[in-house]
GROMACS .gro file of C-alpha atoms in nm:
model
  423
    1UNK     CA    1   0.001   0.000   0.005
    2UNK     CA    2   0.137   0.336  -0.095
    3UNK     CA    3   0.128   0.597   0.187
    4UNK     CA    4   0.303   0.904   0.326
    5UNK     CA    5   0.479   0.906   0.667
    6UNK     CA    6   0.614   1.197   0.867
    7UNK     CA    7   0.840   1.054   1.134
    8UNK     CA    8   1.001   1.363   1.284
    9UNK     CA    9   0.783   1.608   1.470
   10UNK     CA   10   0.767   1.760   1.819
   11UNK     CA   11   0.515   1.779   2.103
   12UNK     CA   12   0.409   2.083   2.290
   13UNK     CA   13   0.681   1.985   2.549
   14UNK     CA   14   0.959   2.090   2.313
   15UNK     CA   15   1.080   2.450   2.314
   16UNK     CA   16   0.922   2.693   2.065
   17UNK     CA   17   0.645   2.454   1.991
   18UNK     CA   18   0.274   2.518   1.952
   19UNK     CA   19   0.040   2.413   2.237
   20UNK     CA   20  -0.177   2.248   1.974
   21UNK     CA   21   0.080   1.975   1.923
   22UNK     CA   22  -0.126   1.731   2.123
   23UNK     CA   23  -0.198   1.378   2.015
   24UNK     CA   24  -0.548   1.487   1.896
   25UNK     CA   25  -0.412   1.797   1.725
   26UNK     CA   26  -0.143   1.598   1.557
   27UNK     CA   27  -0.396   1.334   1.440
   28UNK     CA   28  -0.622   1.600   1.296
   29UNK     CA   29  -0.343   1.777   1.100
   30UNK     CA   30  -0.207   1.444   0.970
   31UNK     CA   31  -0.542   1.382   0.804
   32UNK     CA   32  -0.559   1.730   0.657
   33UNK     CA   33  -0.212   1.688   0.512
   34UNK     CA   34  -0.258   1.328   0.389
   35UNK     CA   35  -0.011   1.167   0.630
   36UNK     CA   36  -0.096   0.806   0.704
   37UNK     CA   37   0.177   0.739   0.963
   38UNK     CA   38   0.289   1.013   1.192
   39UNK     CA   39   0.569   1.016   1.449
   40UNK     CA   40   0.487   1.094   1.802
   41UNK     CA   41   0.797   1.293   1.873
   42UNK     CA   42   0.954   1.350   2.216
   43UNK     CA   43   0.890   1.005   2.364
   44UNK     CA   44   1.173   1.066   2.615
   45UNK     CA   45   0.981   1.345   2.788
   46UNK     CA   46   0.809   1.190   3.095
   47UNK     CA   47   0.486   1.390   3.075
   48UNK     CA   48   0.447   1.331   2.697
   49UNK     CA   49   0.526   0.964   2.751
   50UNK     CA   50   0.246   0.943   3.006
   51UNK     CA   51   0.003   1.129   2.768
   52UNK     CA   52   0.088   0.897   2.487
   53UNK     CA   53   0.018   0.598   2.707
   54UNK     CA   54  -0.318   0.746   2.815
   55UNK     CA   55  -0.436   0.851   2.463
   56UNK     CA   56  -0.289   0.591   2.226
   57UNK     CA   57  -0.369   0.222   2.195
   58UNK     CA   58  -0.160  -0.037   2.006
   59UNK     CA   59  -0.281  -0.174   1.682
   60UNK     CA   60  -0.078  -0.494   1.717
   61UNK     CA   61   0.173  -0.409   1.441
   62UNK     CA   62   0.410  -0.176   1.628
   63UNK     CA   63   0.198   0.128   1.556
   64UNK     CA   64  -0.070   0.306   1.762
   65UNK     CA   65  -0.399   0.486   1.711
   66UNK     CA   66  -0.596   0.749   1.913
   67UNK     CA   67  -0.833   0.590   2.161
   68UNK     CA   68  -1.197   0.652   2.076
   69UNK     CA   69  -1.232   0.883   2.379
   70UNK     CA   70  -0.965   1.109   2.232
   71UNK     CA   71  -1.077   1.172   1.871
   72UNK     CA   72  -0.921   1.413   1.625
   73UNK     CA   73  -1.212   1.658   1.555
   74UNK     CA   74  -1.301   1.906   1.287
   75UNK     CA   75  -1.167   1.696   0.997
   76UNK     CA   76  -1.364   1.746   0.667
   77UNK     CA   77  -1.527   1.429   0.543
   78UNK     CA   78  -1.299   1.450   0.230
   79UNK     CA   79  -0.986   1.420   0.444
   80UNK     CA   80  -1.090   1.165   0.701
   81UNK     CA   81  -0.855   0.868   0.722
   82UNK     CA   82  -0.705   0.629   0.970
   83UNK     CA   83  -0.387   0.767   1.109
   84UNK     CA   84  -0.129   0.555   1.284
   85UNK     CA   85   0.128   0.682   1.531
   86UNK     CA   86   0.492   0.558   1.542
   87UNK     CA   87   0.699   0.617   1.859
   88UNK     CA   88   0.976   0.866   1.781
   89UNK     CA   89   1.208   1.110   1.952
   90UNK     CA   90   1.477   1.358   1.856
   91UNK     CA   91   1.782   1.371   2.088
   92UNK     CA   92   2.055   1.633   2.089
   93UNK     CA   93   2.409   1.511   2.162
   94UNK     CA   94   2.671   1.772   2.253
   95UNK     CA   95   3.022   1.635   2.326
   96UNK     CA   96   3.387   1.659   2.236
   97UNK     CA   97   3.552   1.441   1.984
   98UNK     CA   98   3.864   1.482   1.771
   99UNK     CA   99   3.956   1.804   1.945
  100UNK     CA  100   3.627   1.975   1.851
  101UNK     CA  101   3.288   2.029   2.012
  102UNK     CA  102   3.033   1.823   1.833
  103UNK     CA  103   2.654   1.883   1.818
  104UNK     CA  104   2.473   1.596   1.655
  105UNK     CA  105   2.091   1.548   1.650
  106UNK     CA  106   1.950   1.198   1.605
  107UNK     CA  107   1.598   1.069   1.528
  108UNK     CA  108   1.502   0.739   1.711
  109UNK     CA  109   1.219   0.509   1.611
  110UNK     CA  110   1.095   0.253   1.860
  111UNK     CA  111   0.849  -0.044   1.807
  112UNK     CA  112   0.690  -0.033   2.156
  113UNK     CA  113   0.667   0.145   2.489
  114UNK     CA  114   0.895  -0.109   2.649
  115UNK     CA  115   1.178  -0.014   2.414
  116UNK     CA  116   1.106   0.351   2.490
  117UNK     CA  117   1.122   0.289   2.863
  118UNK     CA  118   1.463   0.124   2.826
  119UNK     CA  119   1.600   0.403   2.612
  120UNK     CA  120   1.474   0.669   2.850
  121UNK     CA  121   1.603   0.486   3.159
  122UNK     CA  122   1.953   0.489   3.012
  123UNK     CA  123   1.935   0.851   2.904
  124UNK     CA  124   1.788   0.965   3.243
  125UNK     CA  125   2.121   0.864   3.400
  126UNK     CA  126   2.296   1.115   3.166
  127UNK     CA  127   2.076   1.414   3.173
  128UNK     CA  128   1.743   1.576   3.259
  129UNK     CA  129   1.465   1.437   3.033
  130UNK     CA  130   1.202   1.667   3.176
  131UNK     CA  131   1.352   1.995   3.066
  132UNK     CA  132   1.277   1.970   2.702
  133UNK     CA  133   1.087   1.737   2.468
  134UNK     CA  134   1.412   1.721   2.268
  135UNK     CA  135   1.661   1.647   2.550
  136UNK     CA  136   2.013   1.801   2.528
  137UNK     CA  137   2.270   1.550   2.663
  138UNK     CA  138   2.642   1.541   2.709
  139UNK     CA  139   2.654   1.213   2.513
  140UNK     CA  140   2.862   1.093   2.220
  141UNK     CA  141   2.629   1.020   1.921
  142UNK     CA  142   2.797   0.676   1.891
  143UNK     CA  143   2.712   0.606   2.253
  144UNK     CA  144   2.351   0.697   2.183
  145UNK     CA  145   2.351   0.466   1.890
  146UNK     CA  146   2.470   0.193   2.117
  147UNK     CA  147   2.206   0.261   2.377
  148UNK     CA  148   1.936   0.235   2.099
  149UNK     CA  149   2.077  -0.090   1.971
  150UNK     CA  150   2.098  -0.236   2.318
  151UNK     CA  151   1.733  -0.130   2.386
  152UNK     CA  152   1.602  -0.323   2.084
  153UNK     CA  153   1.737  -0.470   1.769
  154UNK     CA  154   1.420  -0.340   1.606
  155UNK     CA  155   1.480   0.024   1.698
  156UNK     CA  156   1.614   0.264   1.441
  157UNK     CA  157   1.869   0.539   1.477
  158UNK     CA  158   1.873   0.808   1.203
  159UNK     CA  159   2.096   1.117   1.198
  160UNK     CA  160   1.852   1.407   1.185
  161UNK     CA  161   1.856   1.694   0.935
  162UNK     CA  162   2.204   1.571   0.845
  163UNK     CA  163   2.351   1.883   0.685
  164UNK     CA  164   2.225   2.179   0.895
  165UNK     CA  165   2.527   2.381   1.015
  166UNK     CA  166   2.501   2.365   1.399
  167UNK     CA  167   2.331   2.038   1.501
  168UNK     CA  168   2.395   1.761   1.260
  169UNK     CA  169   2.637   1.483   1.164
  170UNK     CA  170   2.764   1.674   0.857
  171UNK     CA  171   2.709   2.028   0.981
  172UNK     CA  172   2.973   2.285   0.895
  173UNK     CA  173   2.993   2.413   1.256
  174UNK     CA  174   3.041   2.098   1.455
  175UNK     CA  175   2.986   1.795   1.229
  176UNK     CA  176   3.201   1.525   1.067
  177UNK     CA  177   3.319   1.459   0.714
  178UNK     CA  178   3.187   1.105   0.710
  179UNK     CA  179   2.953   0.878   0.911
  180UNK     CA  180   3.252   0.656   0.989
  181UNK     CA  181   3.416   0.952   1.160
  182UNK     CA  182   3.118   0.981   1.388
  183UNK     CA  183   3.000   0.628   1.446
  184UNK     CA  184   3.316   0.423   1.385
  185UNK     CA  185   3.261   0.044   1.408
  186UNK     CA  186   2.888   0.104   1.458
  187UNK     CA  187   2.839   0.276   1.117
  188UNK     CA  188   2.683  -0.032   0.955
  189UNK     CA  189   2.393   0.017   1.192
  190UNK     CA  190   2.313   0.358   1.042
  191UNK     CA  191   2.084   0.273   0.746
  192UNK     CA  192   1.940   0.616   0.667
  193UNK     CA  193   1.990   0.986   0.716
  194UNK     CA  194   1.728   1.263   0.715
  195UNK     CA  195   1.811   1.513   0.436
  196UNK     CA  196   1.654   1.817   0.621
  197UNK     CA  197   1.472   2.112   0.470
  198UNK     CA  198   1.782   2.268   0.317
  199UNK     CA  199   1.894   1.972   0.110
  200UNK     CA  200   1.727   1.727  -0.123
  201UNK     CA  201   1.826   1.387  -0.275
  202UNK     CA  202   2.015   1.526  -0.574
  203UNK     CA  203   2.242   1.711  -0.344
  204UNK     CA  204   2.305   1.394  -0.140
  205UNK     CA  205   2.359   1.183  -0.449
  206UNK     CA  206   2.684   1.379  -0.510
  207UNK     CA  207   2.844   1.170  -0.230
  208UNK     CA  208   2.920   0.818  -0.323
  209UNK     CA  209   2.973   0.738   0.050
  210UNK     CA  210   2.592   0.770   0.084
  211UNK     CA  211   2.504   0.527  -0.201
  212UNK     CA  212   2.400   0.259   0.057
  213UNK     CA  213   2.208   0.500   0.272
  214UNK     CA  214   1.841   0.558   0.254
  215UNK     CA  215   1.749   0.928   0.223
  216UNK     CA  216   1.431   0.997   0.424
  217UNK     CA  217   1.246   1.328   0.468
  218UNK     CA  218   1.030   1.459   0.752
  219UNK     CA  219   0.879   1.778   0.854
  220UNK     CA  220   1.047   1.845   1.193
  221UNK     CA  221   0.714   2.025   1.265
  222UNK     CA  222   0.680   2.246   1.567
  223UNK     CA  223   0.326   2.345   1.482
  224UNK     CA  224   0.037   2.147   1.331
  225UNK     CA  225   0.022   2.330   0.998
  226UNK     CA  226   0.397   2.232   0.928
  227UNK     CA  227   0.316   1.858   0.952
  228UNK     CA  228   0.391   1.689   0.620
  229UNK     CA  229   0.588   1.980   0.463
  230UNK     CA  230   0.840   1.700   0.403
  231UNK     CA  231   0.755   1.327   0.418
  232UNK     CA  232   0.866   0.982   0.319
  233UNK     CA  233   0.674   0.762   0.068
  234UNK     CA  234   0.631   0.399   0.148
  235UNK     CA  235   0.472   0.110  -0.049
  236UNK     CA  236   0.446  -0.152   0.234
  237UNK     CA  237   0.205  -0.290   0.490
  238UNK     CA  238   0.130  -0.020   0.738
  239UNK     CA  239   0.326  -0.171   1.011
  240UNK     CA  240   0.643  -0.092   1.208
  241UNK     CA  241   0.838  -0.391   1.088
  242UNK     CA  242   0.752  -0.329   0.726
  243UNK     CA  243   0.854   0.041   0.745
  244UNK     CA  244   1.171  -0.053   0.931
  245UNK     CA  245   1.268  -0.300   0.666
  246UNK     CA  246   1.195  -0.049   0.391
  247UNK     CA  247   1.433   0.198   0.552
  248UNK     CA  248   1.698  -0.066   0.599
  249UNK     CA  249   1.677  -0.224   0.255
  250UNK     CA  250   1.484   0.025   0.036
  251UNK     CA  251   1.244  -0.237  -0.074
  252UNK     CA  252   0.904  -0.076  -0.035
  253UNK     CA  253   1.069   0.269  -0.008
  254UNK     CA  254   0.942   0.482  -0.298
  255UNK     CA  255   1.108   0.818  -0.225
  256UNK     CA  256   1.023   1.150  -0.058
  257UNK     CA  257   0.828   1.476  -0.057
  258UNK     CA  258   1.065   1.758  -0.031
  259UNK     CA  259   1.086   2.129   0.016
  260UNK     CA  260   1.260   2.308  -0.267
  261UNK     CA  261   1.586   2.303  -0.072
  262UNK     CA  262   1.653   2.666  -0.137
  263UNK     CA  263   1.352   2.746   0.081
  264UNK     CA  264   1.529   2.585   0.381
  265UNK     CA  265   1.682   2.838   0.628
  266UNK     CA  266   2.040   2.714   0.589
  267UNK     CA  267   2.076   2.649   0.212
  268UNK     CA  268   2.307   2.927   0.138
  269UNK     CA  269   2.583   3.076   0.348
  270UNK     CA  270   2.543   3.418   0.516
  271UNK     CA  271   2.510   3.651   0.807
  272UNK     CA  272   2.157   3.726   0.913
  273UNK     CA  273   2.247   4.023   1.130
  274UNK     CA  274   2.378   4.207   0.829
  275UNK     CA  275   2.130   4.069   0.582
  276UNK     CA  276   2.403   3.909   0.379
  277UNK     CA  277   2.340   3.595   0.169
  278UNK     CA  278   2.633   3.432  -0.014
  279UNK     CA  279   2.666   3.151  -0.261
  280UNK     CA  280   2.955   2.904  -0.185
  281UNK     CA  281   3.169   3.077  -0.445
  282UNK     CA  282   3.103   3.413  -0.294
  283UNK     CA  283   3.177   3.275   0.052
  284UNK     CA  284   3.515   3.147  -0.072
  285UNK     CA  285   3.594   3.494  -0.226
  286UNK     CA  286   3.530   3.658   0.107
  287UNK     CA  287   3.725   3.393   0.311
  288UNK     CA  288   3.406   3.284   0.492
  289UNK     CA  289   3.360   3.637   0.649
  290UNK     CA  290   3.076   3.874   0.612
  291UNK     CA  291   3.176   4.152   0.372
  292UNK     CA  292   2.994   4.408   0.585
  293UNK     CA  293   3.115   4.333   0.940
  294UNK     CA  294   3.392   4.087   0.866
  295UNK     CA  295   3.261   3.842   1.119
  296UNK     CA  296   3.253   3.468   1.027
  297UNK     CA  297   2.947   3.371   0.820
  298UNK     CA  298   2.733   3.068   0.883
  299UNK     CA  299   2.842   2.815   0.622
  300UNK     CA  300   2.529   2.651   0.483
  301UNK     CA  301   2.423   2.323   0.338
  302UNK     CA  302   2.505   2.377  -0.032
  303UNK     CA  303   2.861   2.482   0.060
  304UNK     CA  304   2.908   2.182   0.287
  305UNK     CA  305   2.773   1.940   0.024
  306UNK     CA  306   3.015   2.079  -0.237
  307UNK     CA  307   3.305   2.045   0.005
  308UNK     CA  308   3.237   1.677   0.073
  309UNK     CA  309   3.099   1.573  -0.276
  310UNK     CA  310   3.304   1.352  -0.506
  311UNK     CA  311   3.061   1.376  -0.798
  312UNK     CA  312   2.945   1.660  -1.015
  313UNK     CA  313   2.617   1.839  -0.969
  314UNK     CA  314   2.337   1.658  -1.161
  315UNK     CA  315   2.468   1.307  -1.095
  316UNK     CA  316   2.181   1.054  -1.049
  317UNK     CA  317   2.255   0.697  -0.923
  318UNK     CA  318   2.099   0.401  -1.097
  319UNK     CA  319   1.758   0.310  -0.950
  320UNK     CA  320   1.745   0.633  -0.735
  321UNK     CA  321   1.401   0.665  -0.570
  322UNK     CA  322   1.166   0.938  -0.689
  323UNK     CA  323   1.120   1.269  -0.507
  324UNK     CA  324   0.864   1.544  -0.536
  325UNK     CA  325   0.953   1.905  -0.465
  326UNK     CA  326   0.645   2.083  -0.329
  327UNK     CA  327   0.545   2.424  -0.191
  328UNK     CA  328   0.303   2.405   0.108
  329UNK     CA  329  -0.054   2.469  -0.011
  330UNK     CA  330  -0.111   2.761   0.229
  331UNK     CA  331   0.203   2.935   0.087
  332UNK     CA  332   0.070   2.893  -0.268
  333UNK     CA  333  -0.275   3.019  -0.169
  334UNK     CA  334  -0.114   3.327   0.011
  335UNK     CA  335   0.082   3.414  -0.302
  336UNK     CA  336  -0.217   3.410  -0.528
  337UNK     CA  337  -0.418   3.614  -0.273
  338UNK     CA  338  -0.129   3.852  -0.196
  339UNK     CA  339  -0.168   3.807   0.178
  340UNK     CA  340   0.025   3.637   0.453
  341UNK     CA  341   0.022   3.253   0.476
  342UNK     CA  342  -0.103   3.270   0.836
  343UNK     CA  343  -0.392   3.501   0.755
  344UNK     CA  344  -0.755   3.410   0.812
  345UNK     CA  345  -0.823   3.459   0.442
  346UNK     CA  346  -0.575   3.184   0.360
  347UNK     CA  347  -0.713   2.963   0.635
  348UNK     CA  348  -1.068   2.989   0.489
  349UNK     CA  349  -0.954   2.932   0.134
  350UNK     CA  350  -0.732   2.634   0.246
  351UNK     CA  351  -1.020   2.463   0.425
  352UNK     CA  352  -1.257   2.519   0.130
  353UNK     CA  353  -1.017   2.352  -0.107
  354UNK     CA  354  -0.971   2.053   0.124
  355UNK     CA  355  -1.348   2.015   0.168
  356UNK     CA  356  -1.382   1.998  -0.208
  357UNK     CA  357  -1.073   1.816  -0.326
  358UNK     CA  358  -0.939   1.614  -0.041
  359UNK     CA  359  -0.618   1.637   0.169
  360UNK     CA  360  -0.330   1.872   0.093
  361UNK     CA  361  -0.090   1.626  -0.067
  362UNK     CA  362  -0.357   1.498  -0.291
  363UNK     CA  363  -0.423   1.850  -0.412
  364UNK     CA  364  -0.050   1.937  -0.462
  365UNK     CA  365   0.043   1.607  -0.635
  366UNK     CA  366  -0.260   1.438  -0.792
  367UNK     CA  367  -0.570   1.659  -0.830
  368UNK     CA  368  -0.650   1.752  -1.191
  369UNK     CA  369  -0.573   2.109  -1.266
  370UNK     CA  370  -0.929   2.169  -1.396
  371UNK     CA  371  -1.060   2.055  -1.048
  372UNK     CA  372  -0.810   2.293  -0.881
  373UNK     CA  373  -0.930   2.586  -1.092
  374UNK     CA  374  -1.298   2.508  -1.029
  375UNK     CA  375  -1.245   2.487  -0.654
  376UNK     CA  376  -1.002   2.783  -0.635
  377UNK     CA  377  -0.910   3.011  -0.921
  378UNK     CA  378  -0.726   3.017  -1.264
  379UNK     CA  379  -0.433   3.176  -1.069
  380UNK     CA  380  -0.421   2.890  -0.821
  381UNK     CA  381  -0.432   2.641  -1.104
  382UNK     CA  382  -0.137   2.800  -1.276
  383UNK     CA  383   0.058   2.823  -0.959
  384UNK     CA  384   0.015   2.450  -0.886
  385UNK     CA  385   0.102   2.367  -1.246
  386UNK     CA  386   0.422   2.564  -1.226
  387UNK     CA  387   0.517   2.412  -0.891
  388UNK     CA  388   0.468   2.062  -1.038
  389UNK     CA  389   0.689   2.153  -1.340
  390UNK     CA  390   0.960   2.303  -1.110
  391UNK     CA  391   0.905   2.637  -1.278
  392UNK     CA  392   0.954   2.855  -0.966
  393UNK     CA  393   1.157   3.156  -0.858
  394UNK     CA  394   1.369   3.117  -0.546
  395UNK     CA  395   1.558   3.340  -0.313
  396UNK     CA  396   1.764   3.095  -0.108
  397UNK     CA  397   1.750   3.084   0.273
  398UNK     CA  398   2.059   3.151   0.484
  399UNK     CA  399   2.181   3.168   0.847
  400UNK     CA  400   1.831   3.081   0.992
  401UNK     CA  401   1.638   3.287   0.747
  402UNK     CA  402   1.387   3.083   0.536
  403UNK     CA  403   1.418   3.124   0.162
  404UNK     CA  404   1.130   3.255  -0.057
  405UNK     CA  405   0.979   3.037  -0.331
  406UNK     CA  406   0.749   3.204  -0.577
  407UNK     CA  407   0.550   3.084  -0.875
  408UNK     CA  408   0.481   3.425  -1.017
  409UNK     CA  409   0.652   3.761  -1.038
  410UNK     CA  410   0.425   4.051  -0.925
  411UNK     CA  411   0.359   4.179  -1.270
  412UNK     CA  412   0.218   3.837  -1.373
  413UNK     CA  413  -0.020   3.827  -1.075
  414UNK     CA  414  -0.137   4.179  -1.148
  415UNK     CA  415  -0.196   4.095  -1.509
  416UNK     CA  416  -0.381   3.780  -1.418
  417UNK     CA  417  -0.606   3.964  -1.166
  418UNK     CA  418  -0.684   4.230  -1.427
  419UNK     CA  419  -0.779   3.963  -1.683
  420UNK     CA  420  -1.010   3.782  -1.425
  421UNK     CA  421  -1.193   4.107  -1.353
  422UNK     CA  422  -1.278   4.129  -1.728
  423UNK     CA  423  -1.436   3.782  -1.733
   0.00000   0.00000   0.00000
């Protein structure tokens, strides 16, 4: 069965996270987005762990569903679907290795509450798990991998957002040049990495060292509307073991749903305080310093990929999985209406589209353009068509600043609105 999974999100117990990230809220927005399997996030947090135990029930296949007394409400009939939860957590490791301070985030997937309890018991001896849904621990990432393996041979350890500068295995600020540098003899137990918002599969294909690694994508959502902005596509039974095996072997792994990587907030290099964005070539010309204040710039994902790559841009491995570069539907609607993506006007238009056409990913990827025009507008139809064709205009993100992806220039939108008024 083909389905979408988003395995990296956060609960309301993580810093800077919406209070609406409850099991019910997560279940609701998974349906609106078209996500069939959603990560729980934050299973190491004691209060969230208790809430998950209270509100979820096992389905007998390593996944969980909301109990009937805790339903996900306000879901249009067109979007209603069974949503399964998979136990997940992100853990931040900060430690010294090779003469440098390392900051590596990891995504952990667990098949049952017993495995979660074993992992949390080990981690509680190292640091405070109650302080944040994503605990920050003075723990070598390799040691964390060993803890996960010891807790259950069925658990999965996946380096999170593997290229972001400050908190990832390949990050420019504190990462490594290879998985082997980080995980040493345990590297064969690392079957996948998460590409993160600022990179996509073609960027990762440039490294032959990653040929045996499955490239998964997830949203890292801190608020419900961000769920599913990136996702992984499976064609398996909806069961933990089947998804685990697909990640390990790529059998049943179809590919990913991606941001345009330039929209990610660390794609280019730069210095946000000065408003300076630099391509890798420009960064080299300025010796990695800001041309305005002469402070060191944050070296982004594209630069880091180019440094470690042993293949030219455009290389595609044989039998490479498919990927789909999408713009979130609310952003597309906002562009066509010339208002902010978080405005009430966009929220009303978004819900109306879902009520008529189904969940967001169905609209972005599969709905006929004629149907999108009938439910929305000719401008919305054209915007979706351009996105599907990759015909977009992008200002890359840098140093924590999201990039801007547009399907029109302003003159085109003004012309289109003028023509619509004549109809």
